[in-house]
Structure formats: structure tokens, C-alpha cells
């Protein structure tokens, strides 16, 4: 039996179970590895089975958060809640991806690339780049990341291919296999994948309306020592909470007392701070400023940032600001992990910062994020549940109406051509994941975003009031 026939036959069996109701809308399929083990097939064949089910429109999902049976394509009354595309199929709007882009972005980026295409310059730009980059790049990035009250030491600036690789390098340099890493109870999903690959255990730490609770950190360390802490105190993903300055100082005090290294993720921090256009934050002490936790514990902080959100994901660089005495160890982790930045991207990024391109893009994206948040507030106002977000964040955390579970809502949204991320993608530990979804606002064009938000609101109201 050839492989093509085999994987299609397996997909047919699952399709029959879905049609017969043995697999119901919103139900999670086993992970691909478990599916392969049970069926006695190769992992690659299991991947083709799941890919075929996605192609047929029977399931929705991604590796890392699960695969779910899609809900019925319309409500019981037969009313289409999403506008059909040509041919009668609902257009896909991806509110999982979150890469901001603004009009004229490519035109702004192009001039800095032209000098790099000269043969003599290009030859140098195509050479491998060390984790330490160049002296010029370190100085430029230290200035880019500086905030009132904190300016990185250029000697502590390192570079990786992107921010995810910077996180991996920082954790690899700090945590041995089997070590424990404290994280917020809701955390960046790829950190779970990174931890699994490094062989370390994530320990969920309780949060409140200001972010990570210092007492939860201290209690977890007393239970069994932590090797490091990964935290997002500025525009936390997914809740968009920015920790208040007094809370940051309290958290820093606990970190210093425990002598606990910190990996501080600031990838969205460029949207934060009192300098944002039209900001109404009259009391940054109470609400939280863009100042990093690293300002209070520079001797323990490993700050992660990058250009992917400020600029674009296709040609990007990740930044790591580490205590100078840690630079050698973290640079070694970057090299051994194969996470080095490309010199071409490093040169381009440096030029974009120097010529003001990054500053112009950041200003435009702050305005764009604020506009999209106003759309969320308007379109979901009557949808039920609670929407939590920052007025300038590029995402919103929607705690769903009581009649919805996150997985079934995700499947129902997918049936209308809209991809959202369920709460369990961010949850750490065995506790029940919140019945919430994250809406990524950055990637969809604004008209598509409006239509998607209206559709989601209609879906939510249908579930709340019943068919």
C-alpha cells in the first residue's frame, strides 16, 4: 500500500467519525505523536493525515496548542455570520498571527537596503555575524532600547536571529536540563516549546490585575528552587497588562533577595510608555510605565527585544541585553544553538535605526494599534464577556460569555473563516485553562478586522442567548 493511499484512508476514517457525530465540534484530536503511536504509523504520515483534514475543512488548529474538530458552518437558522468570498467560501481572517504593518512601510525600508547591494558592501554583509555583532550595532541598539531611567550598557548587547531565539539562548545559558523556570500562569506559547526542547520545567506563577504576584514567586522558590524567571511586565501577552512601577520595584526586591536570574521579554514594549500619542496615563506610577524591570535589577536581568514587531518579520534581528559578566556565557549559547543573527539583517537593522526609519514605523504603529483597539471596543461592546486590553496594544484578551468554552468558540470562529487563539495555548500547568481567546489585531487589514470582529460578536451572542 503506498503512503498517499494510506494517509488519505486514515483521513477518511476520521472524517466518517466527524460526520457520524462520534467526534463532535470543538473536540480535541490527540497530538500527532500520540496519533502516530496508536495507529502504528510514522510521525510524518500522521502530519499528512492532519494536513488532509485541515485541507478538507474538518479540523482547525496548530501544533503546540491542539487540533480541534470544526463547528458546523452556519448557525441552526442557517444565517451566515461571515461574508462569503467569491465561490461561496468564507474568507479566512487570521487573528492568531500578529505582525503589524503600516501603509508605506516597504517604501520606508527600501532606501537603507540599497547601499548594502553594492558588491563590495554586500560581500562583507554576507559574512557570518558573531553574537556580539559590531561595536556600531551594539551602540545603536543600546540607544534604541533606552528608556527614561534605563540605558543598556553596549558591552552587554548581544544579537540573535530573532527574539524567540534570544529567549532560547538566555534560558539555555541559565537553566540546566531538569531545572525549574518560573513563568506567569499565562505565558507566551513558544516559551513552552522552548522549555520542552531544553528539558526544563515551567512553573506557573499566580497573576493579578497588575501582572505577576511577587508572593507567588517567593512561594514557588521556597517549594523548590527556581533556576530563572521568564516574565513579560510590559504589555504582557496575552492580557496586555503593564505592571505598575511600585509592583516592579516589589518584584525586583524579591528577585534580588532570591538572587534569581530574570529573562525579561520586551518585544511589545515599543508600544508602551507615557510618550505614546494621545496617552491619557496621568499617573504612570500607578498604571505602569515603559521602564523595564531590568532598571531595578540590572545585575540579574536578561532583556529580550527585537525588530520583528517594530519593523517586519522577514528581515529581523533579536536583541539580548545581559549583565556584562554574563555576555560570554550567553554568546556561547547563541553560537551552540545556531541562533546567530545574519550580518545582512544586522547591517540593515542598524541602518534603519540610524536613519530614523524605525522611529517613524514605531510612531505609525502606535497610532494604528490605538485605532484597532477602538474598533475592538466598538464591535465587541455588546458581545458579552469581558474584553481586557491596553488602549495601545496589538491584541485583546476576551474572557468569553459563560455559555462558551474556549475550544468550542475557537472551532465556531474557524467555521466562519476566523482563526483566534484559545486560552489553553497560553496556560501553564495542570490547572484548567481560562475560557478566553486572544485576538491578534495587527495582521488583518482594517476592513477585514472589522468584519471579523462583527462576526465574532454575533457568534458570541448566539451562544449566550441560545439558538
GROMACS .gro file of C-alpha atoms in nm:
model
  467
    1UNK     CA    1   0.000   0.000   0.000
    2UNK     CA    2   0.152   0.336  -0.098
    3UNK     CA    3   0.184   0.618   0.157
    4UNK     CA    4  -0.051   0.854  -0.027
    5UNK     CA    5  -0.333   0.600  -0.018
    6UNK     CA    6  -0.262   0.514   0.344
    7UNK     CA    7  -0.281   0.869   0.484
    8UNK     CA    8  -0.593   0.951   0.280
    9UNK     CA    9  -0.764   0.634   0.405
   10UNK     CA   10  -0.686   0.731   0.765
   11UNK     CA   11  -0.822   1.080   0.699
   12UNK     CA   12  -1.139   0.921   0.555
   13UNK     CA   13  -1.193   0.726   0.881
   14UNK     CA   14  -1.167   1.037   1.094
   15UNK     CA   15  -1.397   1.221   0.852
   16UNK     CA   16  -1.652   0.942   0.897
   17UNK     CA   17  -1.630   0.977   1.276
   18UNK     CA   18  -1.693   1.350   1.245
   19UNK     CA   19  -1.987   1.301   1.008
   20UNK     CA   20  -2.139   1.037   1.239
   21UNK     CA   21  -2.105   1.259   1.546
   22UNK     CA   22  -1.853   1.032   1.717
   23UNK     CA   23  -1.618   1.333   1.709
   24UNK     CA   24  -1.811   1.645   1.799
   25UNK     CA   25  -1.743   2.013   1.716
   26UNK     CA   26  -1.478   2.157   1.944
   27UNK     CA   27  -1.341   1.817   2.044
   28UNK     CA   28  -0.962   1.796   2.051
   29UNK     CA   29  -0.784   1.535   1.843
   30UNK     CA   30  -0.485   1.359   2.001
   31UNK     CA   31  -0.142   1.516   1.944
   32UNK     CA   32   0.015   1.395   1.622
   33UNK     CA   33   0.278   1.191   1.805
   34UNK     CA   34   0.013   1.013   2.010
   35UNK     CA   35  -0.197   0.955   1.697
   36UNK     CA   36   0.104   0.807   1.516
   37UNK     CA   37   0.186   0.580   1.810
   38UNK     CA   38  -0.171   0.449   1.840
   39UNK     CA   39  -0.201   0.384   1.467
   40UNK     CA   40   0.148   0.238   1.430
   41UNK     CA   41   0.243   0.488   1.161
   42UNK     CA   42   0.530   0.730   1.111
   43UNK     CA   43   0.507   1.079   1.254
   44UNK     CA   44   0.534   1.224   0.904
   45UNK     CA   45   0.231   1.019   0.795
   46UNK     CA   46   0.033   1.147   1.094
   47UNK     CA   47   0.122   1.500   0.988
   48UNK     CA   48  -0.014   1.431   0.640
   49UNK     CA   49  -0.337   1.293   0.787
   50UNK     CA   50  -0.391   1.606   0.994
   51UNK     CA   51  -0.296   1.825   0.698
   52UNK     CA   52  -0.554   1.648   0.483
   53UNK     CA   53  -0.822   1.704   0.748
   54UNK     CA   54  -0.735   2.074   0.757
   55UNK     CA   55  -0.747   2.089   0.376
   56UNK     CA   56  -1.097   1.938   0.383
   57UNK     CA   57  -1.208   2.197   0.637
   58UNK     CA   58  -1.288   1.936   0.903
   59UNK     CA   59  -1.044   2.047   1.173
   60UNK     CA   60  -0.863   2.361   1.279
   61UNK     CA   61  -0.554   2.415   1.488
   62UNK     CA   62  -0.177   2.431   1.509
   63UNK     CA   63   0.097   2.215   1.654
   64UNK     CA   64   0.163   2.345   2.003
   65UNK     CA   65  -0.195   2.421   2.102
   66UNK     CA   66  -0.401   2.137   1.964
   67UNK     CA   67  -0.620   2.034   1.672
   68UNK     CA   68  -0.997   2.070   1.707
   69UNK     CA   69  -1.299   1.947   1.514
   70UNK     CA   70  -1.459   2.242   1.342
   71UNK     CA   71  -1.809   2.351   1.432
   72UNK     CA   72  -2.095   2.345   1.183
   73UNK     CA   73  -2.054   2.602   0.905
   74UNK     CA   74  -2.365   2.801   0.997
   75UNK     CA   75  -2.600   2.856   1.288
   76UNK     CA   76  -2.920   2.648   1.336
   77UNK     CA   77  -3.127   2.906   1.150
   78UNK     CA   78  -2.896   2.889   0.851
   79UNK     CA   79  -2.783   3.252   0.877
   80UNK     CA   80  -2.430   3.311   0.754
   81UNK     CA   81  -2.242   3.520   1.009
   82UNK     CA   82  -1.940   3.586   0.789
   83UNK     CA   83  -1.947   3.745   0.448
   84UNK     CA   84  -1.886   3.475   0.185
   85UNK     CA   85  -1.596   3.513  -0.052
   86UNK     CA   86  -1.622   3.453  -0.427
   87UNK     CA   87  -1.730   3.095  -0.475
   88UNK     CA   88  -1.930   3.085  -0.154
   89UNK     CA   89  -1.648   3.004   0.093
   90UNK     CA   90  -1.588   3.228   0.392
   91UNK     CA   91  -1.261   3.419   0.364
   92UNK     CA   92  -1.001   3.330   0.626
   93UNK     CA   93  -0.906   3.609   0.866
   94UNK     CA   94  -0.613   3.513   1.085
   95UNK     CA   95  -0.633   3.674   1.429
   96UNK     CA   96  -0.366   3.435   1.560
   97UNK     CA   97  -0.078   3.589   1.369
   98UNK     CA   98   0.024   3.931   1.496
   99UNK     CA   99   0.271   4.110   1.270
  100UNK     CA  100   0.197   4.482   1.242
  101UNK     CA  101   0.246   4.661   0.911
  102UNK     CA  102   0.154   5.016   0.815
  103UNK     CA  103   0.099   5.185   0.477
  104UNK     CA  104   0.423   5.290   0.311
  105UNK     CA  105   0.632   5.051   0.521
  106UNK     CA  106   0.821   4.898   0.229
  107UNK     CA  107   0.893   5.241   0.082
  108UNK     CA  108   1.046   5.346   0.414
  109UNK     CA  109   1.261   5.033   0.440
  110UNK     CA  110   1.398   5.023   0.087
  111UNK     CA  111   1.647   5.318   0.089
  112UNK     CA  112   1.863   5.169   0.366
  113UNK     CA  113   1.896   4.843   0.173
  114UNK     CA  114   2.025   5.000  -0.148
  115UNK     CA  115   2.381   5.068  -0.021
  116UNK     CA  116   2.407   4.708   0.102
  117UNK     CA  117   2.363   4.583  -0.256
  118UNK     CA  118   2.690   4.733  -0.378
  119UNK     CA  119   2.920   4.435  -0.444
  120UNK     CA  120   3.193   4.546  -0.202
  121UNK     CA  121   2.946   4.614   0.079
  122UNK     CA  122   2.739   4.303   0.005
  123UNK     CA  123   3.045   4.079   0.030
  124UNK     CA  124   3.103   4.194   0.385
  125UNK     CA  125   2.731   4.189   0.473
  126UNK     CA  126   2.705   3.822   0.375
  127UNK     CA  127   2.975   3.707   0.616
  128UNK     CA  128   2.870   3.534   0.940
  129UNK     CA  129   2.798   3.766   1.233
  130UNK     CA  130   2.918   3.689   1.587
  131UNK     CA  131   2.673   3.704   1.876
  132UNK     CA  132   2.838   4.031   1.979
  133UNK     CA  133   2.760   4.188   1.641
  134UNK     CA  134   2.963   4.502   1.579
  135UNK     CA  135   3.056   4.788   1.809
  136UNK     CA  136   2.841   5.021   1.600
  137UNK     CA  137   2.538   4.789   1.620
  138UNK     CA  138   2.575   4.749   1.996
  139UNK     CA  139   2.582   5.126   2.049
  140UNK     CA  140   2.288   5.186   1.815
  141UNK     CA  141   2.072   4.918   1.978
  142UNK     CA  142   2.157   5.038   2.329
  143UNK     CA  143   2.021   5.378   2.227
  144UNK     CA  144   1.711   5.225   2.065
  145UNK     CA  145   1.618   5.028   2.376
  146UNK     CA  146   1.691   5.304   2.628
  147UNK     CA  147   1.402   5.440   2.833
  148UNK     CA  148   1.385   5.715   3.096
  149UNK     CA  149   1.567   5.563   3.392
  150UNK     CA  150   1.741   5.283   3.199
  151UNK     CA  151   2.007   5.276   2.931
  152UNK     CA  152   2.172   4.944   2.844
  153UNK     CA  153   2.548   4.909   2.854
  154UNK     CA  154   2.656   4.846   2.490
  155UNK     CA  155   2.904   4.587   2.618
  156UNK     CA  156   2.608   4.378   2.733
  157UNK     CA  157   2.422   4.384   2.399
  158UNK     CA  158   2.413   4.058   2.201
  159UNK     CA  159   2.228   3.955   1.886
  160UNK     CA  160   2.026   3.653   1.772
  161UNK     CA  161   1.826   3.573   1.461
  162UNK     CA  162   1.501   3.683   1.627
  163UNK     CA  163   1.352   3.740   1.971
  164UNK     CA  164   1.241   3.377   2.010
  165UNK     CA  165   1.598   3.263   1.958
  166UNK     CA  166   1.714   3.525   2.206
  167UNK     CA  167   1.478   3.377   2.467
  168UNK     CA  168   1.607   3.028   2.392
  169UNK     CA  169   1.970   3.140   2.423
  170UNK     CA  170   1.908   3.319   2.752
  171UNK     CA  171   1.731   3.020   2.906
  172UNK     CA  172   1.986   2.772   2.769
  173UNK     CA  173   2.264   2.972   2.936
  174UNK     CA  174   2.082   2.984   3.270
  175UNK     CA  175   1.895   2.655   3.314
  176UNK     CA  176   2.026   2.301   3.306
  177UNK     CA  177   1.805   2.011   3.191
  178UNK     CA  178   1.562   1.935   3.471
  179UNK     CA  179   1.575   2.290   3.607
  180UNK     CA  180   1.267   2.492   3.700
  181UNK     CA  181   1.173   2.823   3.536
  182UNK     CA  182   0.907   3.045   3.689
  183UNK     CA  183   0.663   3.199   3.440
  184UNK     CA  184   0.336   3.387   3.459
  185UNK     CA  185   0.041   3.145   3.470
  186UNK     CA  186  -0.045   3.273   3.122
  187UNK     CA  187   0.267   3.299   2.910
  188UNK     CA  188   0.397   3.329   2.555
  189UNK     CA  189   0.316   2.988   2.397
  190UNK     CA  190   0.653   2.937   2.232
  191UNK     CA  191   0.822   2.955   2.572
  192UNK     CA  192   0.652   2.623   2.649
  193UNK     CA  193   0.802   2.474   2.334
  194UNK     CA  194   1.146   2.620   2.411
  195UNK     CA  195   1.135   2.480   2.766
  196UNK     CA  196   1.042   2.135   2.637
  197UNK     CA  197   1.335   2.134   2.397
  198UNK     CA  198   1.575   2.247   2.669
  199UNK     CA  199   1.442   1.983   2.910
  200UNK     CA  200   1.337   2.232   3.178
  201UNK     CA  201   1.010   2.259   3.368
  202UNK     CA  202   0.790   2.568   3.365
  203UNK     CA  203   0.636   2.662   3.699
  204UNK     CA  204   0.316   2.872   3.668
  205UNK     CA  205   0.304   3.174   3.899
  206UNK     CA  206  -0.019   3.346   4.001
  207UNK     CA  207  -0.110   3.680   3.847
  208UNK     CA  208  -0.349   3.961   3.934
  209UNK     CA  209  -0.458   4.284   3.765
  210UNK     CA  210  -0.100   4.416   3.788
  211UNK     CA  211   0.071   4.109   3.650
  212UNK     CA  212   0.296   3.862   3.830
  213UNK     CA  213   0.248   3.845   4.207
  214UNK     CA  214   0.579   3.870   4.399
  215UNK     CA  215   0.446   3.649   4.680
  216UNK     CA  216   0.371   3.373   4.426
  217UNK     CA  217   0.731   3.392   4.302
  218UNK     CA  218   0.871   3.368   4.654
  219UNK     CA  219   0.642   3.076   4.744
  220UNK     CA  220   0.736   2.880   4.431
  221UNK     CA  221   1.106   2.925   4.503
  222UNK     CA  222   1.060   2.808   4.862
  223UNK     CA  223   0.879   2.497   4.739
  224UNK     CA  224   1.172   2.400   4.514
  225UNK     CA  225   1.444   2.639   4.395
  226UNK     CA  226   1.391   2.807   4.060
  227UNK     CA  227   1.679   2.845   3.815
  228UNK     CA  228   1.535   3.151   3.640
  229UNK     CA  229   1.226   3.364   3.588
  230UNK     CA  230   1.073   3.446   3.248
  231UNK     CA  231   0.839   3.744   3.267
  232UNK     CA  232   0.659   3.999   3.048
  233UNK     CA  233   0.595   4.302   3.271
  234UNK     CA  234   0.526   4.542   2.982
  235UNK     CA  235   0.220   4.471   2.764
  236UNK     CA  236   0.200   4.111   2.874
  237UNK     CA  237   0.098   3.867   2.603
  238UNK     CA  238  -0.194   3.776   2.604
  239UNK     CA  239  -0.355   4.004   2.866
  240UNK     CA  240  -0.172   4.329   2.768
  241UNK     CA  241  -0.122   4.415   3.139
  242UNK     CA  242   0.166   4.651   3.216
  243UNK     CA  243   0.295   4.607   3.569
  244UNK     CA  244   0.285   4.922   3.778
  245UNK     CA  245   0.614   5.079   3.881
  246UNK     CA  246   0.564   5.009   4.254
  247UNK     CA  247   0.490   4.644   4.169
  248UNK     CA  248   0.804   4.627   3.954
  249UNK     CA  249   1.010   4.754   4.246
  250UNK     CA  250   0.847   4.499   4.478
  251UNK     CA  251   0.912   4.220   4.229
  252UNK     CA  252   1.271   4.335   4.185
  253UNK     CA  253   1.319   4.317   4.561
  254UNK     CA  254   1.210   3.953   4.568
  255UNK     CA  255   1.427   3.869   4.266
  256UNK     CA  256   1.730   4.027   4.431
  257UNK     CA  257   1.663   3.853   4.760
  258UNK     CA  258   1.645   3.518   4.581
  259UNK     CA  259   1.945   3.602   4.355
  260UNK     CA  260   1.726   3.475   4.071
  261UNK     CA  261   1.821   3.549   3.709
  262UNK     CA  262   1.541   3.707   3.506
  263UNK     CA  263   1.462   3.682   3.135
  264UNK     CA  264   1.251   3.991   3.065
  265UNK     CA  265   1.060   3.983   2.736
  266UNK     CA  266   1.005   4.336   2.600
  267UNK     CA  267   0.914   4.255   2.241
  268UNK     CA  268   0.596   4.470   2.254
  269UNK     CA  269   0.737   4.741   2.481
  270UNK     CA  270   0.780   4.989   2.195
  271UNK     CA  271   0.404   5.050   2.214
  272UNK     CA  272   0.414   5.137   2.585
  273UNK     CA  273   0.512   5.445   2.782
  274UNK     CA  274   0.382   5.792   2.853
  275UNK     CA  275   0.520   5.926   2.523
  276UNK     CA  276   0.254   5.742   2.321
  277UNK     CA  277   0.033   5.966   2.105
  278UNK     CA  278  -0.278   6.082   2.287
  279UNK     CA  279  -0.178   5.894   2.601
  280UNK     CA  280  -0.413   5.955   2.891
  281UNK     CA  281  -0.195   5.787   3.151
  282UNK     CA  282  -0.182   6.071   3.402
  283UNK     CA  283  -0.022   5.860   3.675
  284UNK     CA  284   0.248   5.629   3.535
  285UNK     CA  285   0.347   5.528   3.889
  286UNK     CA  286   0.007   5.369   3.934
  287UNK     CA  287  -0.058   5.238   3.583
  288UNK     CA  288   0.292   5.132   3.486
  289UNK     CA  289   0.545   5.293   3.253
  290UNK     CA  290   0.761   5.151   2.981
  291UNK     CA  291   1.056   5.128   3.221
  292UNK     CA  292   1.183   4.770   3.236
  293UNK     CA  293   1.224   4.551   3.540
  294UNK     CA  294   1.590   4.547   3.440
  295UNK     CA  295   1.621   4.907   3.559
  296UNK     CA  296   1.579   4.779   3.916
  297UNK     CA  297   1.788   4.459   3.893
  298UNK     CA  298   2.044   4.515   3.615
  299UNK     CA  299   2.280   4.260   3.767
  300UNK     CA  300   2.024   3.978   3.717
  301UNK     CA  301   1.821   4.084   3.413
  302UNK     CA  302   1.849   3.938   3.062
  303UNK     CA  303   1.634   4.164   2.843
  304UNK     CA  304   1.491   4.027   2.517
  305UNK     CA  305   1.370   4.251   2.236
  306UNK     CA  306   1.393   4.270   1.858
  307UNK     CA  307   1.291   4.428   1.530
  308UNK     CA  308   1.019   4.188   1.411
  309UNK     CA  309   0.729   4.388   1.558
  310UNK     CA  310   0.886   4.731   1.513
  311UNK     CA  311   0.983   4.661   1.151
  312UNK     CA  312   0.886   4.332   0.984
  313UNK     CA  313   0.924   3.957   1.046
  314UNK     CA  314   1.101   3.871   0.723
  315UNK     CA  315   1.431   4.053   0.782
  316UNK     CA  316   1.479   4.084   1.153
  317UNK     CA  317   1.722   4.067   1.443
  318UNK     CA  318   1.673   3.967   1.806
  319UNK     CA  319   1.838   4.162   2.087
  320UNK     CA  320   1.969   4.040   2.421
  321UNK     CA  321   2.086   4.281   2.690
  322UNK     CA  322   2.269   4.089   2.960
  323UNK     CA  323   2.486   4.177   3.259
  324UNK     CA  324   2.837   4.230   3.116
  325UNK     CA  325   2.976   3.942   3.321
  326UNK     CA  326   2.720   3.710   3.155
  327UNK     CA  327   2.792   3.815   2.797
  328UNK     CA  328   3.042   3.539   2.725
  329UNK     CA  329   2.816   3.258   2.852
  330UNK     CA  330   2.510   3.384   2.664
  331UNK     CA  331   2.711   3.440   2.346
  332UNK     CA  332   2.828   3.079   2.370
  333UNK     CA  333   2.465   2.965   2.397
  334UNK     CA  334   2.377   3.169   2.086
  335UNK     CA  335   2.658   3.003   1.891
  336UNK     CA  336   2.592   2.648   2.009
  337UNK     CA  337   2.220   2.677   1.941
  338UNK     CA  338   2.274   2.808   1.589
  339UNK     CA  339   2.079   3.121   1.682
  340UNK     CA  340   2.316   3.384   1.546
  341UNK     CA  341   2.183   3.685   1.359
  342UNK     CA  342   2.260   3.721   0.989
  343UNK     CA  343   2.505   4.001   0.922
  344UNK     CA  344   2.291   4.136   0.636
  345UNK     CA  345   1.991   4.169   0.869
  346UNK     CA  346   2.214   4.320   1.137
  347UNK     CA  347   2.352   4.580   0.895
  348UNK     CA  348   2.006   4.661   0.761
  349UNK     CA  349   1.859   4.693   1.109
  350UNK     CA  350   2.140   4.920   1.222
  351UNK     CA  351   2.084   5.149   0.924
  352UNK     CA  352   1.707   5.156   0.981
  353UNK     CA  353   1.761   5.272   1.337
  354UNK     CA  354   2.023   5.530   1.240
  355UNK     CA  355   1.826   5.690   0.956
  356UNK     CA  356   1.507   5.723   1.165
  357UNK     CA  357   1.309   5.456   0.979
  358UNK     CA  358   1.244   5.253   1.294
  359UNK     CA  359   1.129   5.562   1.485
  360UNK     CA  360   0.885   5.653   1.206
  361UNK     CA  361   0.748   5.298   1.189
  362UNK     CA  362   0.707   5.284   1.567
  363UNK     CA  363   0.514   5.612   1.569
  364UNK     CA  364   0.285   5.489   1.291
  365UNK     CA  365   0.225   5.154   1.460
  366UNK     CA  366   0.134   5.318   1.790
  367UNK     CA  367  -0.135   5.518   1.609
  368UNK     CA  368  -0.250   5.207   1.420
  369UNK     CA  369  -0.271   4.995   1.738
  370UNK     CA  370  -0.478   5.264   1.913
  371UNK     CA  371  -0.717   5.274   1.617
  372UNK     CA  372  -0.760   4.896   1.619
  373UNK     CA  373  -0.828   4.895   1.992
  374UNK     CA  374  -1.109   5.143   1.935
  375UNK     CA  375  -1.257   4.903   1.679
  376UNK     CA  376  -1.245   4.620   1.935
  377UNK     CA  377  -1.419   4.834   2.196
  378UNK     CA  378  -1.690   4.932   1.950
  379UNK     CA  379  -1.758   4.598   1.783
  380UNK     CA  380  -1.743   4.375   2.094
  381UNK     CA  381  -1.928   4.613   2.328
  382UNK     CA  382  -2.250   4.409   2.316
  383UNK     CA  383  -2.096   4.065   2.264
  384UNK     CA  384  -2.082   3.964   2.630
  385UNK     CA  385  -1.792   3.851   2.843
  386UNK     CA  386  -1.507   4.085   2.933
  387UNK     CA  387  -1.250   4.225   2.693
  388UNK     CA  388  -0.922   4.315   2.862
  389UNK     CA  389  -0.661   4.515   2.678
  390UNK     CA  390  -0.437   4.818   2.678
  391UNK     CA  391  -0.551   5.110   2.458
  392UNK     CA  392  -0.229   5.078   2.257
  393UNK     CA  393  -0.173   4.703   2.244
  394UNK     CA  394  -0.197   4.496   1.927
  395UNK     CA  395  -0.401   4.223   2.095
  396UNK     CA  396  -0.702   4.178   2.320
  397UNK     CA  397  -0.785   3.910   2.579
  398UNK     CA  398  -1.153   3.820   2.558
  399UNK     CA  399  -1.295   3.636   2.858
  400UNK     CA  400  -1.590   3.473   2.686
  401UNK     CA  401  -1.957   3.473   2.790
  402UNK     CA  402  -2.037   3.194   3.036
  403UNK     CA  403  -2.211   2.984   2.771
  404UNK     CA  404  -1.888   2.936   2.575
  405UNK     CA  405  -1.581   2.719   2.624
  406UNK     CA  406  -1.265   2.848   2.463
  407UNK     CA  407  -1.217   2.539   2.244
  408UNK     CA  408  -1.572   2.536   2.111
  409UNK     CA  409  -1.564   2.911   2.047
  410UNK     CA  410  -1.236   2.870   1.860
  411UNK     CA  411  -1.393   2.598   1.646
  412UNK     CA  412  -1.705   2.806   1.587
  413UNK     CA  413  -1.494   3.104   1.484
  414UNK     CA  414  -1.297   2.883   1.246
  415UNK     CA  415  -1.619   2.764   1.087
  416UNK     CA  416  -1.676   3.128   0.989
  417UNK     CA  417  -1.328   3.167   0.849
  418UNK     CA  418  -1.168   3.335   1.153
  419UNK     CA  419  -0.869   3.199   1.343
  420UNK     CA  420  -0.834   3.300   1.709
  421UNK     CA  421  -0.607   3.163   1.982
  422UNK     CA  422  -0.776   2.982   2.275
  423UNK     CA  423  -0.670   3.043   2.633
  424UNK     CA  424  -0.514   2.700   2.675
  425UNK     CA  425  -0.239   2.798   2.431
  426UNK     CA  426  -0.108   3.038   2.697
  427UNK     CA  427  -0.185   2.840   3.013
  428UNK     CA  428   0.094   2.665   3.202
  429UNK     CA  429   0.045   2.371   3.434
  430UNK     CA  430  -0.239   2.129   3.502
  431UNK     CA  431  -0.497   2.386   3.613
  432UNK     CA  432  -0.798   2.445   3.389
  433UNK     CA  433  -0.727   2.695   3.114
  434UNK     CA  434  -0.942   3.009   3.114
  435UNK     CA  435  -1.238   3.023   2.880
  436UNK     CA  436  -1.089   3.312   2.690
  437UNK     CA  437  -0.937   3.379   2.350
  438UNK     CA  438  -0.667   3.615   2.236
  439UNK     CA  439  -0.741   3.831   1.936
  440UNK     CA  440  -0.433   3.936   1.741
  441UNK     CA  441  -0.518   4.271   1.584
  442UNK     CA  442  -0.206   4.351   1.385
  443UNK     CA  443  -0.205   4.133   1.075
  444UNK     CA  444  -0.554   4.163   0.922
  445UNK     CA  445  -0.629   4.467   0.705
  446UNK     CA  446  -0.865   4.701   0.888
  447UNK     CA  447  -1.180   4.625   0.682
  448UNK     CA  448  -1.125   4.251   0.735
  449UNK     CA  449  -1.067   4.308   1.105
  450UNK     CA  450  -1.397   4.496   1.137
  451UNK     CA  451  -1.589   4.218   0.958
  452UNK     CA  452  -1.420   3.954   1.171
  453UNK     CA  453  -1.497   4.134   1.497
  454UNK     CA  454  -1.863   4.172   1.398
  455UNK     CA  455  -1.881   3.804   1.311
  456UNK     CA  456  -1.722   3.702   1.642
  457UNK     CA  457  -1.963   3.925   1.831
  458UNK     CA  458  -2.256   3.760   1.653
  459UNK     CA  459  -2.119   3.414   1.731
  460UNK     CA  460  -2.076   3.507   2.097
  461UNK     CA  461  -2.428   3.646   2.125
  462UNK     CA  462  -2.574   3.336   1.962
  463UNK     CA  463  -2.405   3.116   2.220
  464UNK     CA  464  -2.513   3.342   2.504
  465UNK     CA  465  -2.880   3.357   2.409
  466UNK     CA  466  -2.910   3.008   2.262
  467UNK     CA  467  -3.021   2.908   1.912
   0.00000   0.00000   0.00000
